[in-house]
Short mmCIF file of C-alpha atoms in Angstrom, two decimals:
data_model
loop_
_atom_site.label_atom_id
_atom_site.label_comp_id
_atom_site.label_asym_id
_atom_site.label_seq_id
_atom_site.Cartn_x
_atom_site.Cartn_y
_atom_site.Cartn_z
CA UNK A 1 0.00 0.00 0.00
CA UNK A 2 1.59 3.13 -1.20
CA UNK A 3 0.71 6.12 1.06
CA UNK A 4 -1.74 8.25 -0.59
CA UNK A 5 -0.77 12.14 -1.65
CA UNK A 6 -2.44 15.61 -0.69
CA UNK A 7 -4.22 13.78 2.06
CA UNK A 8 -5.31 16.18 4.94
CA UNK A 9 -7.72 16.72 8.09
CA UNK A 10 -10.96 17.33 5.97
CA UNK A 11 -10.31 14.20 3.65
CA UNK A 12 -9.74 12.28 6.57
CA UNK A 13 -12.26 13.73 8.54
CA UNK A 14 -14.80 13.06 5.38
CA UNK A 15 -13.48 9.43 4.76
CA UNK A 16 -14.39 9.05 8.49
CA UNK A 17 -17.97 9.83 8.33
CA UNK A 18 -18.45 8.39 5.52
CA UNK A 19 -17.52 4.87 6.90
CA UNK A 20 -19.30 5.11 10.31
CA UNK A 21 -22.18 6.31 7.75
CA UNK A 22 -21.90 2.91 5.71
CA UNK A 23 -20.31 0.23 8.42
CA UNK A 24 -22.14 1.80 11.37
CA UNK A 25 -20.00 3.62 13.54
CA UNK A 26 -19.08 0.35 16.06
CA UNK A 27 -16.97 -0.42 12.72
CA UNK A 28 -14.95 3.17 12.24
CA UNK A 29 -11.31 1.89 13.27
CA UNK A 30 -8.48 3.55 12.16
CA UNK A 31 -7.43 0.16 10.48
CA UNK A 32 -10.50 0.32 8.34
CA UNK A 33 -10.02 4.22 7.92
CA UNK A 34 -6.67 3.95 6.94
CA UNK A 35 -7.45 0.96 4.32
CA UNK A 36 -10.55 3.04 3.02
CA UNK A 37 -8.12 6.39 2.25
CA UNK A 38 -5.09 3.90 0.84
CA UNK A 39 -2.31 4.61 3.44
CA UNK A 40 -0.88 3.32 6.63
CA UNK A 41 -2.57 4.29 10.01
CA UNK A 42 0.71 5.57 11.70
CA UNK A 43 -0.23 8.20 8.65
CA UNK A 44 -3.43 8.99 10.15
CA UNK A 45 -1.92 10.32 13.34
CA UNK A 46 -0.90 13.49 11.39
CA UNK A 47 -3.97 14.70 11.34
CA UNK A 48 -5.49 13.52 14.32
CA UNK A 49 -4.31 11.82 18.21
CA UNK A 50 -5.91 8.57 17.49
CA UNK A 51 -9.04 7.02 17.57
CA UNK A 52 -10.46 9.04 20.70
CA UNK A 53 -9.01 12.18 18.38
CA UNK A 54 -11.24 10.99 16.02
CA UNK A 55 -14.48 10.59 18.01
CA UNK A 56 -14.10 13.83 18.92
CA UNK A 57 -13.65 15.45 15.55
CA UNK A 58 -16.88 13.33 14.40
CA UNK A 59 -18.57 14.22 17.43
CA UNK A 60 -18.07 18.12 16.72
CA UNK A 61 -18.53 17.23 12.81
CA UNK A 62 -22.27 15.59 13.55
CA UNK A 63 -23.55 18.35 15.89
CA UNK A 64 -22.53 21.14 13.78
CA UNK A 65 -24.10 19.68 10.64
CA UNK A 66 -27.12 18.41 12.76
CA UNK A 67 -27.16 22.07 13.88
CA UNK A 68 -26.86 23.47 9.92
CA UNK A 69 -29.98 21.12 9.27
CA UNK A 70 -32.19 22.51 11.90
CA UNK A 71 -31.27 25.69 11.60
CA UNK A 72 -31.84 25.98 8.17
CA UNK A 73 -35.57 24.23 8.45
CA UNK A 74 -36.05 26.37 11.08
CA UNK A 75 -35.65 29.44 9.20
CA UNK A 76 -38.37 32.06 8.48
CA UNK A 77 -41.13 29.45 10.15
CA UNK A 78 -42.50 29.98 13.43
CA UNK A 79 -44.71 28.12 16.42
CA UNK A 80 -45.81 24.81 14.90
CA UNK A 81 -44.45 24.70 11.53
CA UNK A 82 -40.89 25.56 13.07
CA UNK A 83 -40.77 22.39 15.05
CA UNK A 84 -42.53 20.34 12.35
CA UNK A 85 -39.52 21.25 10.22
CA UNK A 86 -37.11 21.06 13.09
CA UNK A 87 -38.39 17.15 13.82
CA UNK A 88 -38.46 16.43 10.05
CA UNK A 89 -34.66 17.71 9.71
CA UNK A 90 -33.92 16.25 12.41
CA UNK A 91 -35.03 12.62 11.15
CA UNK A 92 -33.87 13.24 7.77
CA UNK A 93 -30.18 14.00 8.57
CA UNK A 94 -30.36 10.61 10.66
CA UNK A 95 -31.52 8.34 7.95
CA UNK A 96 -29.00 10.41 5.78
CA UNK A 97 -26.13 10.17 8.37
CA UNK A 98 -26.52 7.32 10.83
CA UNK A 99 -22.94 6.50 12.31
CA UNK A 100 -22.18 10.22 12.32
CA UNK A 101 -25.52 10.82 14.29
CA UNK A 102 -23.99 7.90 16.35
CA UNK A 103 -20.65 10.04 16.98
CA UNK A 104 -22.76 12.84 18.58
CA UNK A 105 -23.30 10.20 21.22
CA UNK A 106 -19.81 8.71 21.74
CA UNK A 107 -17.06 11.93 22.06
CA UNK A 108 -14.21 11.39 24.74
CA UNK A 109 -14.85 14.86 25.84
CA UNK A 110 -18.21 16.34 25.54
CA UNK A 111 -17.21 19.42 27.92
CA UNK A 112 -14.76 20.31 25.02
CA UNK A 113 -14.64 23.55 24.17
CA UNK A 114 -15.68 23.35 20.56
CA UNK A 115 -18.68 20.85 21.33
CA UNK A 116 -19.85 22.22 24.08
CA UNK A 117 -20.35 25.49 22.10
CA UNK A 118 -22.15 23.93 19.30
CA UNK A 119 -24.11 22.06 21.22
CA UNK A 120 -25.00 25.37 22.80
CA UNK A 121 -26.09 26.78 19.50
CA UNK A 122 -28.10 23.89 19.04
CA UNK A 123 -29.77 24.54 21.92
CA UNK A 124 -30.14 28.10 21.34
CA UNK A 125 -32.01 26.70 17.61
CA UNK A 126 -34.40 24.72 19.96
CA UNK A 127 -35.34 27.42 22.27
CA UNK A 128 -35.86 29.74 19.88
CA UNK A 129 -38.24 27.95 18.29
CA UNK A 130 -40.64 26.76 21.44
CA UNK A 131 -40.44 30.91 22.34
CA UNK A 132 -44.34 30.91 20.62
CA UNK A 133 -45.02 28.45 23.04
CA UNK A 134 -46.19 29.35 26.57
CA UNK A 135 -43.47 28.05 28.51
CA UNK A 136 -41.38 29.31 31.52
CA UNK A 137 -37.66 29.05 30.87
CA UNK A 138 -37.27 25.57 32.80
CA UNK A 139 -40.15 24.16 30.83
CA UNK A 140 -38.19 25.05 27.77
CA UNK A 141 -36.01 22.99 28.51
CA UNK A 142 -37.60 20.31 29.61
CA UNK A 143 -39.44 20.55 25.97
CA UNK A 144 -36.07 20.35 24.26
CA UNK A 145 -35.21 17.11 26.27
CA UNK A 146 -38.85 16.38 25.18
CA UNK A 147 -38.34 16.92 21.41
CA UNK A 148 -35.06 15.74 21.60
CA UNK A 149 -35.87 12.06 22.64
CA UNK A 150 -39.11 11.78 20.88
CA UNK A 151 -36.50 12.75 17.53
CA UNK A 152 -33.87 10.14 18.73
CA UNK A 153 -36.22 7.62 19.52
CA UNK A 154 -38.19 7.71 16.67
CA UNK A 155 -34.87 7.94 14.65
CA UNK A 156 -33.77 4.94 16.38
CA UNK A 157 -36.58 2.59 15.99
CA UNK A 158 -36.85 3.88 12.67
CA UNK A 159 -33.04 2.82 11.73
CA UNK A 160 -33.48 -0.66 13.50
CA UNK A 161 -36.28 -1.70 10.98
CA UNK A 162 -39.13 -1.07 13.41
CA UNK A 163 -41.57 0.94 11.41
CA UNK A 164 -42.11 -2.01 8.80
CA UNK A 165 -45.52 -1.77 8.46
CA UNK A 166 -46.64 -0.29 4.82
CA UNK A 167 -47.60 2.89 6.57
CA UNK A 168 -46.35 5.86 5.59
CA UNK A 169 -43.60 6.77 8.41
CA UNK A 170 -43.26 10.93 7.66
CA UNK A 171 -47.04 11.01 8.46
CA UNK A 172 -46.20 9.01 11.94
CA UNK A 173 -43.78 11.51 12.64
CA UNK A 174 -45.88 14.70 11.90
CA UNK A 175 -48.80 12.98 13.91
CA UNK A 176 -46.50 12.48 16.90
CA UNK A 177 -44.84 15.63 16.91
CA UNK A 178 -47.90 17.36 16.53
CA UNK A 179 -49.39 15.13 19.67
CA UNK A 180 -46.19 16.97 21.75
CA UNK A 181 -46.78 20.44 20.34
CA UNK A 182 -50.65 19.97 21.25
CA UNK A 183 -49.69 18.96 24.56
CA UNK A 184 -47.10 22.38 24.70
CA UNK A 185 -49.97 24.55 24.24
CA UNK A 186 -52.50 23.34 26.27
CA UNK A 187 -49.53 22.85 29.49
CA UNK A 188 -51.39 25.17 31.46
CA UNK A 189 -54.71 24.35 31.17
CA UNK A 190 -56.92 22.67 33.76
#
């Protein structure tokens, strides 16, 4: 195996993705990165401090691009059609991107700098979006967790091949989410 030239962070970085994105991520080793860009691994340690390294660039990769998505269906919409969009990104970037959705989950060091800041901005996405909503600021949160898991799980028992009934799963999803957003308006009520 020759080593391969003009490779570089981003390459790798993109190479990396793309494997956990076909192989799952369980299967992103830098053996099988290295064999998938052509070179040795000691080569990969130029651009990154091994596999934890790695996680961590992934991890920071899949938030900010999970943050890109929502943000940009977020854009322009407000109150319900804001978090319809928001759910629908959301789901879409996971059937698009399943081991780098997976990285989110798995960096060495989520209080990172970096990471912790886009996860902020994430955040800051959500919360912006539930503002139409009458909700004090602790409820907020609480409906990000909300929307959040209802996303993941849905995402998850969507990837595992547990919606395989010929029924039309984006209409599940808007049904759902609508369900939660129902339930967000009417959190004050007797």
């Amino acid at each position: 195996m020759s080593p391969r030239q003009g490779l570089d962070r981003g390459t790798l970085l993109s190479a990396a993705a793309q494997l956990a994105d076909s192989d799952g991520f369980q299967a992103l080793t830098l053996a099988a990165l290295a064999q998938r860009l052509d070179v040795r691994s000691p080569s990969l340690y130029n651009h990154i401090s091994g596999l934890p390294g790695l996680r961590q660039e992934l991890a920071l990769m899949s938030v900010l691009q999970l943050s890109q998505a929502l943000a940009t269906a977020a854009a322009e919409r407000t109150g319900d059609g804001a978090i319809q969009a928001i759910a629908a990104a959301y789901i879409g970037f996971v059937r698009q991107h399943p081991g780098l959705y997976e990285a989110s989950f798995h960096a060495p060091d989520i209080h990172e700098p970096e990471l912790a800041e886009a996860s902020a901005a994430t955040l800051d996405i959500l919360l912006h979006a539930l503002r139409p909503y009458p909700l004090t600021e602790a409820e907020a949160l609480h409906a990000v967790r909300g929307l959040r898991s209802l996303c993941h799980g849905f995402a998850s028992i969507e990837a595992q091949g547990g919606f395989n009934m010929d029924f039309d799963s984006n209409e599940s999803l808007h049904l759902t989410v609508q369900a939660f957003l129902n339930g967000l308006q009417h959190l004050h009520q007797d």
